[in-house]
XYZ file of C-alpha atoms in Angstrom:
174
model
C 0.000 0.000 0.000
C 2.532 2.494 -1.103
C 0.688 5.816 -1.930
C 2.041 9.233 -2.017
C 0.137 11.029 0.383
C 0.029 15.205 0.423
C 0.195 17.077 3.959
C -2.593 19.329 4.487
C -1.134 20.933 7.465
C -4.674 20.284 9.279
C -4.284 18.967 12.574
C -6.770 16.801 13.887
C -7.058 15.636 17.912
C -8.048 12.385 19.515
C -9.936 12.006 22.691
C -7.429 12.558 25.837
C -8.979 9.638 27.434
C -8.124 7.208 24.623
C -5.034 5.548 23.838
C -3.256 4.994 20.217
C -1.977 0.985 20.666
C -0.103 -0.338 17.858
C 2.387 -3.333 17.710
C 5.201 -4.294 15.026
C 6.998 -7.108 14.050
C 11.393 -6.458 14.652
C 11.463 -4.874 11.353
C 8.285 -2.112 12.334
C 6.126 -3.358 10.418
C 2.614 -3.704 11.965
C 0.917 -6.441 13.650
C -1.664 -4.972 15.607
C -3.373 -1.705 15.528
C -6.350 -0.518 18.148
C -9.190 0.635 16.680
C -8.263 4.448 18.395
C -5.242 3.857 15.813
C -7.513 2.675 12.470
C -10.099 5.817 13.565
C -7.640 8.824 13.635
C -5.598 7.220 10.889
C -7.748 6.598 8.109
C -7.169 2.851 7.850
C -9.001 0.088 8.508
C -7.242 -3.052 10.499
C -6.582 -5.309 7.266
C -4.887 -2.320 5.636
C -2.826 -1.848 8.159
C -1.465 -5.285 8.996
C 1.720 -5.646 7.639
C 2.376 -2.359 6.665
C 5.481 -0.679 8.196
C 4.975 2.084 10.799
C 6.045 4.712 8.852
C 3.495 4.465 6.654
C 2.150 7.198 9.036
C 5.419 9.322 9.285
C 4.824 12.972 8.663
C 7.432 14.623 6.729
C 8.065 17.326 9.127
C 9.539 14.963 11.423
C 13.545 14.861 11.689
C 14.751 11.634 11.154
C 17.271 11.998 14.176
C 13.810 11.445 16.813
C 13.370 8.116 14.993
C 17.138 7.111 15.282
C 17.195 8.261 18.908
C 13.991 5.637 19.465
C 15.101 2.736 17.477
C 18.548 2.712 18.897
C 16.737 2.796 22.333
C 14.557 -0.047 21.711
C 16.556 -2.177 19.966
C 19.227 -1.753 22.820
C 16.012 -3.141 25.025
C 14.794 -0.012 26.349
C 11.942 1.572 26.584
C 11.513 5.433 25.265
C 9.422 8.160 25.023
C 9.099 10.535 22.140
C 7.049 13.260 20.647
C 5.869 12.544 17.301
C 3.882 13.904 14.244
C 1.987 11.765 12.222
C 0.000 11.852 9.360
C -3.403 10.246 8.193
C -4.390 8.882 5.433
C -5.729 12.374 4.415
C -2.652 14.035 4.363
C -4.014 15.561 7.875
C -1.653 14.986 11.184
C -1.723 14.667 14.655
C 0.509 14.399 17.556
C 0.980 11.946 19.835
C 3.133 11.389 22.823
C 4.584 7.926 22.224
C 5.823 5.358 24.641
C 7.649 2.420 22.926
C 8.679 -0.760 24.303
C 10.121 -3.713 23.220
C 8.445 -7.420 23.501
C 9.785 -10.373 24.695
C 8.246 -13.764 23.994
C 8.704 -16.771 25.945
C 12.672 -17.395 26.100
C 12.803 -13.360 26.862
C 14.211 -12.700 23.411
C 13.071 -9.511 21.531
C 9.975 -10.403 19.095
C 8.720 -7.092 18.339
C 7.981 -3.678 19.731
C 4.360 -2.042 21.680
C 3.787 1.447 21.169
C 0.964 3.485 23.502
C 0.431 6.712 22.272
C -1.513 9.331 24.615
C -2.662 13.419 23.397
C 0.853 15.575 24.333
C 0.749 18.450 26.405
C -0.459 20.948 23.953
C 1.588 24.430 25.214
C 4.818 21.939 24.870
C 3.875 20.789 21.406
C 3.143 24.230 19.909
C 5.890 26.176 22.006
C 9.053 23.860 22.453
C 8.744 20.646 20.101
C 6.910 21.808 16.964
C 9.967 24.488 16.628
C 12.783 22.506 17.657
C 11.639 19.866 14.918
C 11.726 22.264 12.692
C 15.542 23.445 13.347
C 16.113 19.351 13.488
C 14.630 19.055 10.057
C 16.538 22.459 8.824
C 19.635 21.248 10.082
C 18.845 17.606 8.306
C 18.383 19.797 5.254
C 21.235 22.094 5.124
C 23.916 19.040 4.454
C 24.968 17.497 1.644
C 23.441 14.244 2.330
C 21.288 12.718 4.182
C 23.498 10.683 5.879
C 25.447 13.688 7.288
C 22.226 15.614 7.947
C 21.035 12.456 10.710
C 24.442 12.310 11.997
C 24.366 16.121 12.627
C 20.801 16.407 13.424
C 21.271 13.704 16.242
C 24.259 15.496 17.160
C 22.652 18.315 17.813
C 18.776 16.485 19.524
C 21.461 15.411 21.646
C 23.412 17.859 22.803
C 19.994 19.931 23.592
C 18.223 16.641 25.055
C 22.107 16.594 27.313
C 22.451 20.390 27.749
C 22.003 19.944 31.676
C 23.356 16.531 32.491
C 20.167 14.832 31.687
C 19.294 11.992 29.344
C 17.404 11.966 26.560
C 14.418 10.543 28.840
C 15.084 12.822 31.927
C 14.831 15.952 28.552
C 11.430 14.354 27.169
C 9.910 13.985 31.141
C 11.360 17.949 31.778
C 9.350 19.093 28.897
Protein backbone atom coordinates (compact mmCIF):
# COMPACT_ATOMS: atom_id res chain seq x y z
CA UNK A 1 0.00 0.00 0.00
CA UNK A 2 2.53 2.49 -1.10
CA UNK A 3 0.69 5.82 -1.93
CA UNK A 4 2.04 9.23 -2.02
CA UNK A 5 0.14 11.03 0.38
CA UNK A 6 0.03 15.20 0.42
CA UNK A 7 0.19 17.08 3.96
CA UNK A 8 -2.59 19.33 4.49
CA UNK A 9 -1.13 20.93 7.46
CA UNK A 10 -4.67 20.28 9.28
CA UNK A 11 -4.28 18.97 12.57
CA UNK A 12 -6.77 16.80 13.89
CA UNK A 13 -7.06 15.64 17.91
CA UNK A 14 -8.05 12.39 19.52
CA UNK A 15 -9.94 12.01 22.69
CA UNK A 16 -7.43 12.56 25.84
CA UNK A 17 -8.98 9.64 27.43
CA UNK A 18 -8.12 7.21 24.62
CA UNK A 19 -5.03 5.55 23.84
CA UNK A 20 -3.26 4.99 20.22
CA UNK A 21 -1.98 0.98 20.67
CA UNK A 22 -0.10 -0.34 17.86
CA UNK A 23 2.39 -3.33 17.71
CA UNK A 24 5.20 -4.29 15.03
CA UNK A 25 7.00 -7.11 14.05
CA UNK A 26 11.39 -6.46 14.65
CA UNK A 27 11.46 -4.87 11.35
CA UNK A 28 8.28 -2.11 12.33
CA UNK A 29 6.13 -3.36 10.42
CA UNK A 30 2.61 -3.70 11.97
CA UNK A 31 0.92 -6.44 13.65
CA UNK A 32 -1.66 -4.97 15.61
CA UNK A 33 -3.37 -1.71 15.53
CA UNK A 34 -6.35 -0.52 18.15
CA UNK A 35 -9.19 0.63 16.68
CA UNK A 36 -8.26 4.45 18.40
CA UNK A 37 -5.24 3.86 15.81
CA UNK A 38 -7.51 2.67 12.47
CA UNK A 39 -10.10 5.82 13.57
CA UNK A 40 -7.64 8.82 13.64
CA UNK A 41 -5.60 7.22 10.89
CA UNK A 42 -7.75 6.60 8.11
CA UNK A 43 -7.17 2.85 7.85
CA UNK A 44 -9.00 0.09 8.51
CA UNK A 45 -7.24 -3.05 10.50
CA UNK A 46 -6.58 -5.31 7.27
CA UNK A 47 -4.89 -2.32 5.64
CA UNK A 48 -2.83 -1.85 8.16
CA UNK A 49 -1.47 -5.29 9.00
CA UNK A 50 1.72 -5.65 7.64
CA UNK A 51 2.38 -2.36 6.66
CA UNK A 52 5.48 -0.68 8.20
CA UNK A 53 4.97 2.08 10.80
CA UNK A 54 6.05 4.71 8.85
CA UNK A 55 3.50 4.46 6.65
CA UNK A 56 2.15 7.20 9.04
CA UNK A 57 5.42 9.32 9.28
CA UNK A 58 4.82 12.97 8.66
CA UNK A 59 7.43 14.62 6.73
CA UNK A 60 8.07 17.33 9.13
CA UNK A 61 9.54 14.96 11.42
CA UNK A 62 13.55 14.86 11.69
CA UNK A 63 14.75 11.63 11.15
CA UNK A 64 17.27 12.00 14.18
CA UNK A 65 13.81 11.44 16.81
CA UNK A 66 13.37 8.12 14.99
CA UNK A 67 17.14 7.11 15.28
CA UNK A 68 17.20 8.26 18.91
CA UNK A 69 13.99 5.64 19.46
CA UNK A 70 15.10 2.74 17.48
CA UNK A 71 18.55 2.71 18.90
CA UNK A 72 16.74 2.80 22.33
CA UNK A 73 14.56 -0.05 21.71
CA UNK A 74 16.56 -2.18 19.97
CA UNK A 75 19.23 -1.75 22.82
CA UNK A 76 16.01 -3.14 25.02
CA UNK A 77 14.79 -0.01 26.35
CA UNK A 78 11.94 1.57 26.58
CA UNK A 79 11.51 5.43 25.27
CA UNK A 80 9.42 8.16 25.02
CA UNK A 81 9.10 10.54 22.14
CA UNK A 82 7.05 13.26 20.65
CA UNK A 83 5.87 12.54 17.30
CA UNK A 84 3.88 13.90 14.24
CA UNK A 85 1.99 11.76 12.22
CA UNK A 86 0.00 11.85 9.36
CA UNK A 87 -3.40 10.25 8.19
CA UNK A 88 -4.39 8.88 5.43
CA UNK A 89 -5.73 12.37 4.42
CA UNK A 90 -2.65 14.04 4.36
CA UNK A 91 -4.01 15.56 7.88
CA UNK A 92 -1.65 14.99 11.18
CA UNK A 93 -1.72 14.67 14.66
CA UNK A 94 0.51 14.40 17.56
CA UNK A 95 0.98 11.95 19.83
CA UNK A 96 3.13 11.39 22.82
CA UNK A 97 4.58 7.93 22.22
CA UNK A 98 5.82 5.36 24.64
CA UNK A 99 7.65 2.42 22.93
CA UNK A 100 8.68 -0.76 24.30
CA UNK A 101 10.12 -3.71 23.22
CA UNK A 102 8.45 -7.42 23.50
CA UNK A 103 9.79 -10.37 24.69
CA UNK A 104 8.25 -13.76 23.99
CA UNK A 105 8.70 -16.77 25.95
CA UNK A 106 12.67 -17.39 26.10
CA UNK A 107 12.80 -13.36 26.86
CA UNK A 108 14.21 -12.70 23.41
CA UNK A 109 13.07 -9.51 21.53
CA UNK A 110 9.98 -10.40 19.09
CA UNK A 111 8.72 -7.09 18.34
CA UNK A 112 7.98 -3.68 19.73
CA UNK A 113 4.36 -2.04 21.68
CA UNK A 114 3.79 1.45 21.17
CA UNK A 115 0.96 3.48 23.50
CA UNK A 116 0.43 6.71 22.27
CA UNK A 117 -1.51 9.33 24.61
CA UNK A 118 -2.66 13.42 23.40
CA UNK A 119 0.85 15.58 24.33
CA UNK A 120 0.75 18.45 26.41
CA UNK A 121 -0.46 20.95 23.95
CA UNK A 122 1.59 24.43 25.21
CA UNK A 123 4.82 21.94 24.87
CA UNK A 124 3.88 20.79 21.41
CA UNK A 125 3.14 24.23 19.91
CA UNK A 126 5.89 26.18 22.01
CA UNK A 127 9.05 23.86 22.45
CA UNK A 128 8.74 20.65 20.10
CA UNK A 129 6.91 21.81 16.96
CA UNK A 130 9.97 24.49 16.63
CA UNK A 131 12.78 22.51 17.66
CA UNK A 132 11.64 19.87 14.92
CA UNK A 133 11.73 22.26 12.69
CA UNK A 134 15.54 23.45 13.35
CA UNK A 135 16.11 19.35 13.49
CA UNK A 136 14.63 19.06 10.06
CA UNK A 137 16.54 22.46 8.82
CA UNK A 138 19.63 21.25 10.08
CA UNK A 139 18.84 17.61 8.31
CA UNK A 140 18.38 19.80 5.25
CA UNK A 141 21.24 22.09 5.12
CA UNK A 142 23.92 19.04 4.45
CA UNK A 143 24.97 17.50 1.64
CA UNK A 144 23.44 14.24 2.33
CA UNK A 145 21.29 12.72 4.18
CA UNK A 146 23.50 10.68 5.88
CA UNK A 147 25.45 13.69 7.29
CA UNK A 148 22.23 15.61 7.95
CA UNK A 149 21.04 12.46 10.71
CA UNK A 150 24.44 12.31 12.00
CA UNK A 151 24.37 16.12 12.63
CA UNK A 152 20.80 16.41 13.42
CA UNK A 153 21.27 13.70 16.24
CA UNK A 154 24.26 15.50 17.16
CA UNK A 155 22.65 18.31 17.81
CA UNK A 156 18.78 16.49 19.52
CA UNK A 157 21.46 15.41 21.65
CA UNK A 158 23.41 17.86 22.80
CA UNK A 159 19.99 19.93 23.59
CA UNK A 160 18.22 16.64 25.06
CA UNK A 161 22.11 16.59 27.31
CA UNK A 162 22.45 20.39 27.75
CA UNK A 163 22.00 19.94 31.68
CA UNK A 164 23.36 16.53 32.49
CA UNK A 165 20.17 14.83 31.69
CA UNK A 166 19.29 11.99 29.34
CA UNK A 167 17.40 11.97 26.56
CA UNK A 168 14.42 10.54 28.84
CA UNK A 169 15.08 12.82 31.93
CA UNK A 170 14.83 15.95 28.55
CA UNK A 171 11.43 14.35 27.17
CA UNK A 172 9.91 13.98 31.14
CA UNK A 173 11.36 17.95 31.78
CA UNK A 174 9.35 19.09 28.90
Amino acid sequence: MSQLITPTQREIFFDPDSFIVSKTDLKGRLTYTNRIFCEIAGYTEKELAGQPHSMIRHPDMPRAVFKVLWDAIQDGREVFAYVKNMARNGDHYWVFAHVTPSYDGNLKVCGYHSNRRVPKRDVVEKVIAPFYAELTRIEASCPNAKEGLAASHRHLMQTATANKASYDEFVFSL
